[in-house]
Amino acid sequence: MSQRRNMRKRIVAAVLFAGGIMLGFLAPANSHRANPVQSHDTVYTFQKNILPLLQANCNPCHFPGGKMYKKLPFDDSATVATLGKKLNTRLKKQEQQNMINSWIQLGQKRNQK
């Protein structure tokens, strides 16, 4: 009797373990990451949100007097929009990347209208 009970426990444990593994395979690969989609309530603007973010992360090189300013001026919204998601390689925080991506997506939607 004890052997049967142990066998049942092992089978139940194996089934639960395998089920957990299968759920891991079925889950989206990036489910832990926040979507870079703008929420309905939040509208990011260049002057209020994006420019201060870039000033905090990209000074002194991409602002007046910096060595990269003439080539890639980050105080120009057109430059930032052109670079797009390439800026994500420099912004380490996911929330900052999401903000840039949302602002870019909003601009693309406006240009398509």
PDB file of C-alpha atoms in Angstrom:
ATOM      1  CA  MET A   1       0.000   0.000   0.000  1.00  0.00           C
ATOM      2  CA  SER A   2       2.784   2.405   0.893  1.00  0.00           C
ATOM      3  CA  GLN A   3       4.527   1.724  -2.391  1.00  0.00           C
ATOM      4  CA  ARG A   4       1.387   2.572  -4.353  1.00  0.00           C
ATOM      5  CA  ARG A   5       0.924   5.810  -2.450  1.00  0.00           C
ATOM      6  CA  ASN A   6       4.528   6.821  -3.115  1.00  0.00           C
ATOM      7  CA  MET A   7       4.108   5.972  -6.784  1.00  0.00           C
ATOM      8  CA  ARG A   8       0.937   8.097  -7.011  1.00  0.00           C
ATOM      9  CA  LYS A   9       2.707  11.008  -5.333  1.00  0.00           C
ATOM     10  CA  ARG A  10       5.568  10.744  -7.797  1.00  0.00           C
ATOM     11  CA  ILE A  11       3.180  10.618 -10.758  1.00  0.00           C
ATOM     12  CA  VAL A  12       1.189  13.607  -9.495  1.00  0.00           C
ATOM     13  CA  ALA A  13       4.406  15.547  -8.863  1.00  0.00           C
ATOM     14  CA  ALA A  14       5.704  14.687 -12.347  1.00  0.00           C
ATOM     15  CA  VAL A  15       2.448  15.751 -14.004  1.00  0.00           C
ATOM     16  CA  LEU A  16       2.366  19.037 -12.088  1.00  0.00           C
ATOM     17  CA  PHE A  17       6.019  19.701 -12.885  1.00  0.00           C
ATOM     18  CA  ALA A  18       5.537  18.935 -16.593  1.00  0.00           C
ATOM     19  CA  GLY A  19       2.421  21.134 -16.645  1.00  0.00           C
ATOM     20  CA  GLY A  20       4.403  23.996 -15.159  1.00  0.00           C
ATOM     21  CA  ILE A  21       7.104  23.591 -17.770  1.00  0.00           C
ATOM     22  CA  MET A  22       4.526  23.541 -20.570  1.00  0.00           C
ATOM     23  CA  LEU A  23       2.947  26.724 -19.250  1.00  0.00           C
ATOM     24  CA  GLY A  24       6.392  28.308 -19.422  1.00  0.00           C
ATOM     25  CA  PHE A  25       6.668  27.361 -23.087  1.00  0.00           C
ATOM     26  CA  LEU A  26       3.212  28.655 -23.878  1.00  0.00           C
ATOM     27  CA  ALA A  27       3.741  32.036 -22.207  1.00  0.00           C
ATOM     28  CA  PRO A  28       4.849  34.905 -24.486  1.00  0.00           C
ATOM     29  CA  ALA A  29       8.613  35.258 -24.626  1.00  0.00           C
ATOM     30  CA  ASN A  30       8.578  38.879 -23.478  1.00  0.00           C
ATOM     31  CA  SER A  31       5.691  38.710 -21.041  1.00  0.00           C
ATOM     32  CA  HIS A  32       7.922  40.113 -18.275  1.00  0.00           C
ATOM     33  CA  ARG A  33       8.659  43.281 -20.222  1.00  0.00           C
ATOM     34  CA  ALA A  34       6.361  46.238 -20.323  1.00  0.00           C
ATOM     35  CA  ASN A  35       4.852  46.930 -23.708  1.00  0.00           C
ATOM     36  CA  PRO A  36       6.208  50.073 -25.315  1.00  0.00           C
ATOM     37  CA  VAL A  37       2.669  51.070 -26.201  1.00  0.00           C
ATOM     38  CA  GLN A  38       1.403  54.365 -24.919  1.00  0.00           C
ATOM     39  CA  SER A  39      -1.471  54.186 -22.486  1.00  0.00           C
ATOM     40  CA  HIS A  40      -4.682  55.966 -23.394  1.00  0.00           C
ATOM     41  CA  ASP A  41      -4.212  58.465 -20.573  1.00  0.00           C
ATOM     42  CA  THR A  42      -0.596  59.419 -21.224  1.00  0.00           C
ATOM     43  CA  VAL A  43       0.469  61.644 -24.074  1.00  0.00           C
ATOM     44  CA  TYR A  44       4.167  62.416 -24.125  1.00  0.00           C
ATOM     45  CA  THR A  45       5.399  65.662 -25.630  1.00  0.00           C
ATOM     46  CA  PHE A  46       8.883  66.488 -26.774  1.00  0.00           C
ATOM     47  CA  GLN A  47       9.301  69.619 -24.622  1.00  0.00           C
ATOM     48  CA  LYS A  48       7.746  68.264 -21.443  1.00  0.00           C
ATOM     49  CA  ASN A  49       8.876  64.620 -21.417  1.00  0.00           C
ATOM     50  CA  ILE A  50      11.410  63.682 -24.080  1.00  0.00           C
ATOM     51  CA  LEU A  51      13.767  66.669 -23.985  1.00  0.00           C
ATOM     52  CA  PRO A  52      14.344  66.499 -20.194  1.00  0.00           C
ATOM     53  CA  LEU A  53      14.916  62.745 -20.467  1.00  0.00           C
ATOM     54  CA  LEU A  54      17.550  63.254 -23.155  1.00  0.00           C
ATOM     55  CA  GLN A  55      19.148  66.144 -21.292  1.00  0.00           C
ATOM     56  CA  ALA A  56      19.540  63.934 -18.234  1.00  0.00           C
ATOM     57  CA  ASN A  57      21.043  61.037 -20.207  1.00  0.00           C
ATOM     58  CA  CYS A  58      22.781  62.544 -23.238  1.00  0.00           C
ATOM     59  CA  ASN A  59      24.462  65.681 -21.916  1.00  0.00           C
ATOM     60  CA  PRO A  60      26.996  67.042 -22.703  1.00  0.00           C
ATOM     61  CA  CYS A  61      27.660  65.386 -26.065  1.00  0.00           C
ATOM     62  CA  HIS A  62      24.360  65.947 -27.917  1.00  0.00           C
ATOM     63  CA  PHE A  63      23.504  69.424 -26.653  1.00  0.00           C
ATOM     64  CA  PRO A  64      24.987  72.857 -27.470  1.00  0.00           C
ATOM     65  CA  GLY A  65      28.749  72.817 -27.028  1.00  0.00           C
ATOM     66  CA  GLY A  66      28.978  69.026 -27.118  1.00  0.00           C
ATOM     67  CA  LYS A  67      31.199  67.125 -29.536  1.00  0.00           C
ATOM     68  CA  MET A  68      28.224  65.356 -31.203  1.00  0.00           C
ATOM     69  CA  TYR A  69      25.856  68.329 -31.245  1.00  0.00           C
ATOM     70  CA  LYS A  70      26.409  69.372 -34.875  1.00  0.00           C
ATOM     71  CA  LYS A  71      25.954  65.814 -36.140  1.00  0.00           C
ATOM     72  CA  LEU A  72      23.072  64.709 -33.859  1.00  0.00           C
ATOM     73  CA  PRO A  73      21.438  67.579 -31.957  1.00  0.00           C
ATOM     74  CA  PHE A  74      19.064  66.104 -29.395  1.00  0.00           C
ATOM     75  CA  ASP A  75      17.344  69.414 -28.723  1.00  0.00           C
ATOM     76  CA  ASP A  76      15.807  69.031 -32.205  1.00  0.00           C
ATOM     77  CA  SER A  77      12.714  66.802 -32.162  1.00  0.00           C
ATOM     78  CA  ALA A  78      13.235  65.855 -35.826  1.00  0.00           C
ATOM     79  CA  THR A  79      16.639  64.335 -35.006  1.00  0.00           C
ATOM     80  CA  VAL A  80      15.177  62.335 -32.146  1.00  0.00           C
ATOM     81  CA  ALA A  81      12.238  61.133 -34.242  1.00  0.00           C
ATOM     82  CA  THR A  82      14.617  60.097 -37.039  1.00  0.00           C
ATOM     83  CA  LEU A  83      16.799  58.100 -34.651  1.00  0.00           C
ATOM     84  CA  GLY A  84      13.714  56.447 -33.237  1.00  0.00           C
ATOM     85  CA  LYS A  85      14.197  53.233 -31.347  1.00  0.00           C
ATOM     86  CA  LYS A  86      17.961  53.377 -31.873  1.00  0.00           C
ATOM     87  CA  LEU A  87      17.969  55.586 -28.782  1.00  0.00           C
ATOM     88  CA  ASN A  88      16.958  52.555 -26.731  1.00  0.00           C
ATOM     89  CA  THR A  89      20.512  51.271 -26.901  1.00  0.00           C
ATOM     90  CA  ARG A  90      21.604  54.233 -24.783  1.00  0.00           C
ATOM     91  CA  LEU A  91      18.649  54.432 -22.416  1.00  0.00           C
ATOM     92  CA  LYS A  92      19.028  51.716 -19.811  1.00  0.00           C
ATOM     93  CA  LYS A  93      15.672  51.977 -18.027  1.00  0.00           C
ATOM     94  CA  GLN A  94      12.709  50.261 -19.642  1.00  0.00           C
ATOM     95  CA  GLU A  95      10.351  53.088 -18.635  1.00  0.00           C
ATOM     96  CA  GLN A  96      12.555  55.589 -20.494  1.00  0.00           C
ATOM     97  CA  GLN A  97      12.572  53.376 -23.577  1.00  0.00           C
ATOM     98  CA  ASN A  98       8.796  53.042 -23.356  1.00  0.00           C
ATOM     99  CA  MET A  99       8.414  56.823 -23.172  1.00  0.00           C
ATOM    100  CA  ILE A 100      10.557  57.382 -26.290  1.00  0.00           C
ATOM    101  CA  ASN A 101       8.804  54.562 -28.170  1.00  0.00           C
ATOM    102  CA  SER A 102       5.355  55.902 -27.264  1.00  0.00           C
ATOM    103  CA  TRP A 103       6.269  59.405 -28.373  1.00  0.00           C
ATOM    104  CA  ILE A 104       7.608  58.062 -31.683  1.00  0.00           C
ATOM    105  CA  GLN A 105       4.502  55.922 -32.266  1.00  0.00           C
ATOM    106  CA  LEU A 106       2.237  58.886 -31.620  1.00  0.00           C
ATOM    107  CA  GLY A 107       4.185  60.962 -34.156  1.00  0.00           C
ATOM    108  CA  GLN A 108       3.968  58.175 -36.735  1.00  0.00           C
ATOM    109  CA  LYS A 109       0.199  57.915 -36.251  1.00  0.00           C
ATOM    110  CA  ARG A 110      -0.163  61.673 -36.731  1.00  0.00           C
ATOM    111  CA  ASN A 111       1.929  61.577 -39.924  1.00  0.00           C
ATOM    112  CA  GLN A 112      -0.210  58.771 -41.388  1.00  0.00           C
ATOM    113  CA  LYS A 113      -3.454  60.754 -41.015  1.00  0.00           C
TER     114      LYS A 113
END
